[in-house]
PDB file of C-alpha atoms in Angstrom:
ATOM      1  CA  GLU A   1      21.754 177.666  70.431  1.00  0.00           C
ATOM      2  CA  PRO A   2      25.832 178.265  70.198  1.00  0.00           C
ATOM      3  CA  GLU A   3      27.161 175.321  67.368  1.00  0.00           C
ATOM      4  CA  VAL A   4      30.459 174.675  65.745  1.00  0.00           C
ATOM      5  CA  THR A   5      31.022 176.396  61.872  1.00  0.00           C
ATOM      6  CA  GLN A   6      32.747 174.951  59.426  1.00  0.00           C
ATOM      7  CA  THR A   7      33.962 176.003  55.982  1.00  0.00           C
ATOM      8  CA  PRO A   8      33.920 175.453  53.633  1.00  0.00           C
ATOM      9  CA  SER A   9      31.364 173.386  53.090  1.00  0.00           C
ATOM     10  CA  HIS A  10      32.431 172.423  49.820  1.00  0.00           C
ATOM     11  CA  GLN A  11      36.236 172.270  48.081  1.00  0.00           C
ATOM     12  CA  VAL A  12      37.205 170.728  44.956  1.00  0.00           C
ATOM     13  CA  THR A  13      41.110 170.580  45.163  1.00  0.00           C
ATOM     14  CA  GLN A  14      43.074 169.064  42.386  1.00  0.00           C
ATOM     15  CA  MET A  15      45.178 166.123  43.652  1.00  0.00           C
ATOM     16  CA  GLY A  16      49.223 167.022  45.538  1.00  0.00           C
ATOM     17  CA  GLN A  17      47.392 170.391  46.544  1.00  0.00           C
ATOM     18  CA  GLU A  18      47.282 171.940  50.041  1.00  0.00           C
ATOM     19  CA  VAL A  19      43.228 171.907  51.660  1.00  0.00           C
ATOM     20  CA  ILE A  20      42.929 173.938  54.216  1.00  0.00           C
ATOM     21  CA  LEU A  21      39.488 173.353  57.038  1.00  0.00           C
ATOM     22  CA  ARG A  22      38.266 175.768  59.297  1.00  0.00           C
ATOM     23  CA  CYS A  23      36.514 175.486  61.939  1.00  0.00           C
ATOM     24  CA  VAL A  24      35.482 177.698  65.133  1.00  0.00           C
ATOM     25  CA  PRO A  25      34.395 175.061  68.268  1.00  0.00           C
ATOM     26  CA  ILE A  26      31.899 176.441  70.682  1.00  0.00           C
ATOM     27  CA  SER A  27      33.217 179.300  72.607  1.00  0.00           C
ATOM     28  CA  ASN A  28      33.584 177.569  76.059  1.00  0.00           C
ATOM     29  CA  HIS A  29      34.718 174.719  74.792  1.00  0.00           C
ATOM     30  CA  LEU A  30      38.418 173.185  75.854  1.00  0.00           C
ATOM     31  CA  TYR A  31      38.655 170.297  73.871  1.00  0.00           C
ATOM     32  CA  PHE A  32      38.798 169.898  69.663  1.00  0.00           C
ATOM     33  CA  TYR A  33      38.199 167.190  67.554  1.00  0.00           C
ATOM     34  CA  TRP A  34      38.052 166.262  63.457  1.00  0.00           C
ATOM     35  CA  TYR A  35      36.520 163.005  61.770  1.00  0.00           C
ATOM     36  CA  ARG A  36      36.290 162.527  58.587  1.00  0.00           C
ATOM     37  CA  GLN A  37      33.581 160.166  56.981  1.00  0.00           C
ATOM     38  CA  ILE A  38      34.229 158.503  53.256  1.00  0.00           C
ATOM     39  CA  LEU A  39      31.129 158.456  51.240  1.00  0.00           C
ATOM     40  CA  GLY A  40      29.117 155.733  52.358  1.00  0.00           C
ATOM     41  CA  GLN A  41      31.828 154.835  55.604  1.00  0.00           C
ATOM     42  CA  LYS A  42      31.534 154.718  59.105  1.00  0.00           C
ATOM     43  CA  VAL A  43      32.821 158.644  60.722  1.00  0.00           C
ATOM     44  CA  GLU A  44      36.413 158.121  61.800  1.00  0.00           C
ATOM     45  CA  PHE A  45      38.253 159.916  64.322  1.00  0.00           C
ATOM     46  CA  LEU A  46      41.450 161.708  63.060  1.00  0.00           C
ATOM     47  CA  VAL A  47      42.622 164.376  66.119  1.00  0.00           C
ATOM     48  CA  SER A  48      41.528 165.370  69.567  1.00  0.00           C
ATOM     49  CA  PHE A  49      42.947 168.525  69.821  1.00  0.00           C
ATOM     50  CA  TYR A  50      43.587 169.760  73.987  1.00  0.00           C
ATOM     51  CA  ASN A  51      46.103 172.545  75.944  1.00  0.00           C
ATOM     52  CA  ASN A  52      47.386 173.440  72.297  1.00  0.00           C
ATOM     53  CA  GLU A  53      48.951 169.819  71.760  1.00  0.00           C
ATOM     54  CA  ILE A  54      47.852 166.571  69.851  1.00  0.00           C
ATOM     55  CA  SER A  55      45.734 164.612  72.725  1.00  0.00           C
ATOM     56  CA  GLU A  56      45.295 161.951  70.859  1.00  0.00           C
ATOM     57  CA  LYS A  57      45.150 161.201  66.606  1.00  0.00           C
ATOM     58  CA  SER A  58      44.477 157.556  64.988  1.00  0.00           C
ATOM     59  CA  GLU A  59      46.518 155.878  62.585  1.00  0.00           C
ATOM     60  CA  ILE A  60      44.600 157.622  59.199  1.00  0.00           C
ATOM     61  CA  PHE A  61      46.055 161.155  60.866  1.00  0.00           C
ATOM     62  CA  ASP A  62      49.545 160.833  59.573  1.00  0.00           C
ATOM     63  CA  ASP A  63      52.256 163.185  58.396  1.00  0.00           C
ATOM     64  CA  GLN A  64      50.013 164.529  55.635  1.00  0.00           C
ATOM     65  CA  PHE A  65      48.137 165.706  57.924  1.00  0.00           C
ATOM     66  CA  SER A  66      48.212 168.776  60.808  1.00  0.00           C
ATOM     67  CA  VAL A  67      45.981 170.732  63.280  1.00  0.00           C
ATOM     68  CA  GLU A  68      46.617 173.823  64.505  1.00  0.00           C
ATOM     69  CA  ARG A  69      44.567 176.407  66.978  1.00  0.00           C
ATOM     70  CA  PRO A  70      46.028 180.124  65.669  1.00  0.00           C
ATOM     71  CA  ASP A  71      44.090 182.185  67.024  1.00  0.00           C
ATOM     72  CA  GLY A  72      41.671 182.443  69.879  1.00  0.00           C
ATOM     73  CA  SER A  73      38.606 180.789  67.618  1.00  0.00           C
ATOM     74  CA  ASN A  74      39.940 179.223  65.172  1.00  0.00           C
ATOM     75  CA  PHE A  75      40.610 175.140  64.560  1.00  0.00           C
ATOM     76  CA  THR A  76      42.027 174.191  61.112  1.00  0.00           C
ATOM     77  CA  LEU A  77      42.883 170.649  60.289  1.00  0.00           C
ATOM     78  CA  LYS A  78      45.416 170.708  56.977  1.00  0.00           C
ATOM     79  CA  ILE A  79      46.101 169.072  54.556  1.00  0.00           C
ATOM     80  CA  ARG A  80      49.601 168.635  52.744  1.00  0.00           C
ATOM     81  CA  SER A  81      49.512 167.083  49.621  1.00  0.00           C
ATOM     82  CA  THR A  82      46.208 165.772  49.133  1.00  0.00           C
ATOM     83  CA  LYS A  83      45.155 162.345  47.718  1.00  0.00           C
ATOM     84  CA  LEU A  84      42.537 160.818  46.404  1.00  0.00           C
ATOM     85  CA  GLU A  85      41.571 159.089  48.996  1.00  0.00           C
ATOM     86  CA  ASP A  86      41.383 161.456  51.671  1.00  0.00           C
ATOM     87  CA  SER A  87      37.636 162.882  49.171  1.00  0.00           C
ATOM     88  CA  ALA A  88      35.186 162.647  52.397  1.00  0.00           C
ATOM     89  CA  MET A  89      33.259 164.324  54.094  1.00  0.00           C
ATOM     90  CA  TYR A  90      35.170 166.127  57.454  1.00  0.00           C
ATOM     91  CA  PHE A  91      33.741 167.079  60.849  1.00  0.00           C
ATOM     92  CA  CYS A  92      34.676 169.046  63.559  1.00  0.00           C
ATOM     93  CA  ALA A  93      33.865 168.923  66.723  1.00  0.00           C
ATOM     94  CA  SER A  94      34.340 170.197  69.945  1.00  0.00           C
ATOM     95  CA  SER A  95      33.089 169.346  73.448  1.00  0.00           C
ATOM     96  CA  GLN A  96      33.440 170.062  76.827  1.00  0.00           C
ATOM     97  CA  VAL A  97      33.416 168.530  80.459  1.00  0.00           C
ATOM     98  CA  ASN A  98      29.923 168.152  81.472  1.00  0.00           C
ATOM     99  CA  ARG A  99      28.377 167.646  85.028  1.00  0.00           C
ATOM    100  CA  ASP A 100      28.492 163.737  84.474  1.00  0.00           C
ATOM    101  CA  GLY A 101      32.506 164.466  83.930  1.00  0.00           C
ATOM    102  CA  ASP A 102      31.698 163.159  79.788  1.00  0.00           C
ATOM    103  CA  ARG A 103      32.537 165.158  77.001  1.00  0.00           C
ATOM    104  CA  GLU A 104      29.580 165.552  75.579  1.00  0.00           C
ATOM    105  CA  LEU A 105      30.758 166.191  71.409  1.00  0.00           C
ATOM    106  CA  PHE A 106      28.609 168.852  69.696  1.00  0.00           C
ATOM    107  CA  PHE A 107      29.460 169.081  65.763  1.00  0.00           C
ATOM    108  CA  GLY A 108      29.602 170.845  62.833  1.00  0.00           C
ATOM    109  CA  GLU A 109      27.933 170.928  59.743  1.00  0.00           C
ATOM    110  CA  GLY A 110      30.848 169.213  57.637  1.00  0.00           C
ATOM    111  CA  SER A 111      32.950 170.397  54.956  1.00  0.00           C
ATOM    112  CA  ARG A 112      33.094 168.075  52.052  1.00  0.00           C
ATOM    113  CA  LEU A 113      36.695 167.703  49.679  1.00  0.00           C
ATOM    114  CA  THR A 114      37.269 165.948  46.538  1.00  0.00           C
ATOM    115  CA  VAL A 115      40.478 165.637  45.607  1.00  0.00           C
ATOM    116  CA  LEU A 116      40.321 165.161  41.663  1.00  0.00           C
TER     117      LEU A 116
ATOM    118  CA  GLY B   1      39.955 147.428  68.081  1.00  0.00           C
ATOM    119  CA  GLU B   2      37.062 147.594  68.463  1.00  0.00           C
ATOM    120  CA  ASP B   3      34.219 147.465  66.789  1.00  0.00           C
ATOM    121  CA  VAL B   4      30.005 149.050  65.969  1.00  0.00           C
ATOM    122  CA  GLU B   5      27.814 147.612  64.056  1.00  0.00           C
ATOM    123  CA  GLN B   6      24.289 148.583  62.480  1.00  0.00           C
ATOM    124  CA  SER B   7      21.961 147.169  59.982  1.00  0.00           C
ATOM    125  CA  LEU B   8      22.569 149.849  56.575  1.00  0.00           C
ATOM    126  CA  PHE B   9      18.641 150.160  56.423  1.00  0.00           C
ATOM    127  CA  LEU B  10      14.852 150.571  58.052  1.00  0.00           C
ATOM    128  CA  SER B  11      11.705 151.295  56.827  1.00  0.00           C
ATOM    129  CA  VAL B  12       8.556 151.540  58.714  1.00  0.00           C
ATOM    130  CA  ARG B  13       5.012 153.454  58.281  1.00  0.00           C
ATOM    131  CA  GLU B  14       4.866 157.408  59.842  1.00  0.00           C
ATOM    132  CA  GLY B  15       3.028 156.669  63.554  1.00  0.00           C
ATOM    133  CA  ASP B  16       4.944 153.463  63.295  1.00  0.00           C
ATOM    134  CA  SER B  17       7.502 152.815  66.531  1.00  0.00           C
ATOM    135  CA  SER B  18      11.010 152.269  64.777  1.00  0.00           C
ATOM    136  CA  VAL B  19      14.109 150.188  66.438  1.00  0.00           C
ATOM    137  CA  ILE B  20      17.089 151.179  65.269  1.00  0.00           C
ATOM    138  CA  ASN B  21      19.838 148.003  67.223  1.00  0.00           C
ATOM    139  CA  CYS B  22      23.569 148.630  67.557  1.00  0.00           C
ATOM    140  CA  THR B  23      25.860 146.063  68.382  1.00  0.00           C
ATOM    141  CA  TYR B  24      29.470 146.177  69.645  1.00  0.00           C
ATOM    142  CA  THR B  25      32.488 144.813  70.635  1.00  0.00           C
ATOM    143  CA  ASP B  26      34.180 146.580  73.699  1.00  0.00           C
ATOM    144  CA  SER B  27      32.980 145.634  77.003  1.00  0.00           C
ATOM    145  CA  SER B  28      35.003 148.508  78.063  1.00  0.00           C
ATOM    146  CA  SER B  29      32.740 150.595  77.082  1.00  0.00           C
ATOM    147  CA  THR B  30      31.286 154.324  79.586  1.00  0.00           C
ATOM    148  CA  TYR B  31      29.037 156.274  77.249  1.00  0.00           C
ATOM    149  CA  LEU B  32      27.253 154.791  73.779  1.00  0.00           C
ATOM    150  CA  TYR B  33      25.731 157.611  72.663  1.00  0.00           C
ATOM    151  CA  TRP B  34      23.236 157.561  69.678  1.00  0.00           C
ATOM    152  CA  TYR B  35      22.928 161.093  67.112  1.00  0.00           C
ATOM    153  CA  LYS B  36      21.380 161.767  63.918  1.00  0.00           C
ATOM    154  CA  GLN B  37      22.750 163.103  60.589  1.00  0.00           C
ATOM    155  CA  GLU B  38      20.119 164.837  57.819  1.00  0.00           C
ATOM    156  CA  PRO B  39      20.934 165.050  54.628  1.00  0.00           C
ATOM    157  CA  GLY B  40      23.721 167.711  54.612  1.00  0.00           C
ATOM    158  CA  ALA B  41      23.441 168.714  58.383  1.00  0.00           C
ATOM    159  CA  GLY B  42      26.256 167.556  60.774  1.00  0.00           C
ATOM    160  CA  LEU B  43      25.711 165.215  63.435  1.00  0.00           C
ATOM    161  CA  GLN B  44      23.231 166.010  66.066  1.00  0.00           C
ATOM    162  CA  LEU B  45      23.268 164.231  69.534  1.00  0.00           C
ATOM    163  CA  LEU B  46      20.614 162.432  70.405  1.00  0.00           C
ATOM    164  CA  THR B  47      20.791 160.740  73.551  1.00  0.00           C
ATOM    165  CA  TYR B  48      23.416 158.933  75.740  1.00  0.00           C
ATOM    166  CA  ILE B  49      24.143 156.422  78.213  1.00  0.00           C
ATOM    167  CA  PHE B  50      26.020 154.865  80.922  1.00  0.00           C
ATOM    168  CA  SER B  51      27.197 151.840  81.564  1.00  0.00           C
ATOM    169  CA  ASN B  52      25.763 151.685  84.219  1.00  0.00           C
ATOM    170  CA  MET B  53      22.444 152.029  83.328  1.00  0.00           C
ATOM    171  CA  ASP B  54      19.739 149.756  80.883  1.00  0.00           C
ATOM    172  CA  MET B  55      17.382 151.930  79.787  1.00  0.00           C
ATOM    173  CA  LYS B  56      16.692 155.678  78.897  1.00  0.00           C
ATOM    174  CA  GLN B  57      13.761 157.110  78.310  1.00  0.00           C
ATOM    175  CA  ASP B  58      13.340 160.737  76.387  1.00  0.00           C
ATOM    176  CA  GLN B  59      10.466 162.123  75.000  1.00  0.00           C
ATOM    177  CA  ARG B  60       9.743 160.045  71.544  1.00  0.00           C
ATOM    178  CA  LEU B  61      13.154 158.181  72.561  1.00  0.00           C
ATOM    179  CA  THR B  62      14.345 154.969  74.643  1.00  0.00           C
ATOM    180  CA  VAL B  63      17.539 153.901  74.731  1.00  0.00           C
ATOM    181  CA  LEU B  64      18.137 150.284  75.857  1.00  0.00           C
ATOM    182  CA  LEU B  65      21.604 148.748  76.794  1.00  0.00           C
ATOM    183  CA  ASN B  66      22.008 144.995  77.278  1.00  0.00           C
ATOM    184  CA  LYS B  67      25.610 144.977  78.420  1.00  0.00           C
ATOM    185  CA  LYS B  68      25.967 141.840  78.574  1.00  0.00           C
ATOM    186  CA  ASP B  69      24.929 140.950  75.077  1.00  0.00           C
ATOM    187  CA  LYS B  70      26.920 144.287  74.026  1.00  0.00           C
ATOM    188  CA  HIS B  71      23.635 145.504  72.691  1.00  0.00           C
ATOM    189  CA  LEU B  72      21.990 149.085  72.041  1.00  0.00           C
ATOM    190  CA  SER B  73      18.842 149.931  71.032  1.00  0.00           C
ATOM    191  CA  LEU B  74      17.142 153.222  69.882  1.00  0.00           C
ATOM    192  CA  ARG B  75      13.004 153.219  70.120  1.00  0.00           C
ATOM    193  CA  ILE B  76      11.446 156.186  68.155  1.00  0.00           C
ATOM    194  CA  ALA B  77       7.848 156.260  69.525  1.00  0.00           C
ATOM    195  CA  ASP B  78       5.357 157.645  66.602  1.00  0.00           C
ATOM    196  CA  THR B  79       7.531 157.849  64.139  1.00  0.00           C
ATOM    197  CA  GLN B  80       7.168 160.666  62.406  1.00  0.00           C
ATOM    198  CA  THR B  81       8.979 162.043  58.208  1.00  0.00           C
ATOM    199  CA  GLY B  82      11.065 164.495  59.752  1.00  0.00           C
ATOM    200  CA  ASP B  83      12.747 161.501  61.578  1.00  0.00           C
ATOM    201  CA  SER B  84      13.530 160.447  58.030  1.00  0.00           C
ATOM    202  CA  ALA B  85      17.703 160.833  58.377  1.00  0.00           C
ATOM    203  CA  ILE B  86      20.705 158.322  59.044  1.00  0.00           C
ATOM    204  CA  TYR B  87      21.184 157.195  62.984  1.00  0.00           C
ATOM    205  CA  PHE B  88      24.867 156.912  64.032  1.00  0.00           C
ATOM    206  CA  CYS B  89      26.249 154.606  67.354  1.00  0.00           C
ATOM    207  CA  ALA B  90      28.793 155.446  68.940  1.00  0.00           C
ATOM    208  CA  GLU B  91      30.680 154.038  72.163  1.00  0.00           C
ATOM    209  CA  LYS B  92      33.477 155.390  74.385  1.00  0.00           C
ATOM    210  CA  THR B  93      35.691 154.253  76.579  1.00  0.00           C
ATOM    211  CA  GLY B  94      37.441 156.738  78.636  1.00  0.00           C
ATOM    212  CA  ARG B  95      38.952 159.008  77.751  1.00  0.00           C
ATOM    213  CA  ARG B  96      39.567 157.461  74.436  1.00  0.00           C
ATOM    214  CA  ALA B  97      37.391 159.272  71.152  1.00  0.00           C
ATOM    215  CA  LEU B  98      33.790 158.322  70.036  1.00  0.00           C
ATOM    216  CA  THR B  99      33.965 155.006  67.884  1.00  0.00           C
ATOM    217  CA  PHE B 100      31.011 155.297  65.233  1.00  0.00           C
ATOM    218  CA  GLY B 101      29.020 152.581  63.925  1.00  0.00           C
ATOM    219  CA  SER B 102      28.171 152.564  60.094  1.00  0.00           C
ATOM    220  CA  GLY B 103      24.380 154.703  60.495  1.00  0.00           C
ATOM    221  CA  THR B 104      21.344 153.148  59.847  1.00  0.00           C
ATOM    222  CA  ARG B 105      18.580 155.352  57.301  1.00  0.00           C
ATOM    223  CA  LEU B 106      15.323 155.234  58.540  1.00  0.00           C
ATOM    224  CA  GLN B 107      12.919 155.676  56.184  1.00  0.00           C
ATOM    225  CA  VAL B 108       9.659 157.380  57.023  1.00  0.00           C
ATOM    226  CA  GLN B 109       7.340 156.331  54.720  1.00  0.00           C
ATOM    227  CA  PRO B 110       3.376 158.455  54.588  1.00  0.00           C
TER     228      PRO B 110
END
């Protein structure tokens, strides 16, 4: 069964460093997403991406964050200068429009980011 | 803004039914979802329901939606130890992104 894959599974970084989290969405999907979950808190929406541009973003997704689809398969989230509060599990998701007209999201297993 | 609330913890005995509850605030929600997260794993979509339905059954899973009260529940019949996980309720309105609850940790005791 096709799945969304994410790398790395866990990254530890120093505050102020740049981090790139990588995702390979399901191959025929057109919509891509990043969510994050701070330990013990809700899963929060960060950004959605369609047709090579951001289609929606939350207040969390400030100028420190950027997304890119550098080739036909990868979808990346970059955090330019990490802060302690960026420590979280970051989930990538992708979707296609299903027969009900809904976008059913398929999530990866997450990348745990620890900022020291 | 939209909000989704769930109780944090539920403990049941193996073989019993589990009922996980969720309330949401957005009356224009179009889809409501249940996701399962096992330790160290991603979010697995279990089932979803359109807002114009009040019940959906899928094998051991039954979803009930009370749109008037903005209340969603997930019933798991014959709960097994493999059902132990965190269950997230989520809602979506139109093309907006999913809004998740905090998750309910289900513990199944043998």
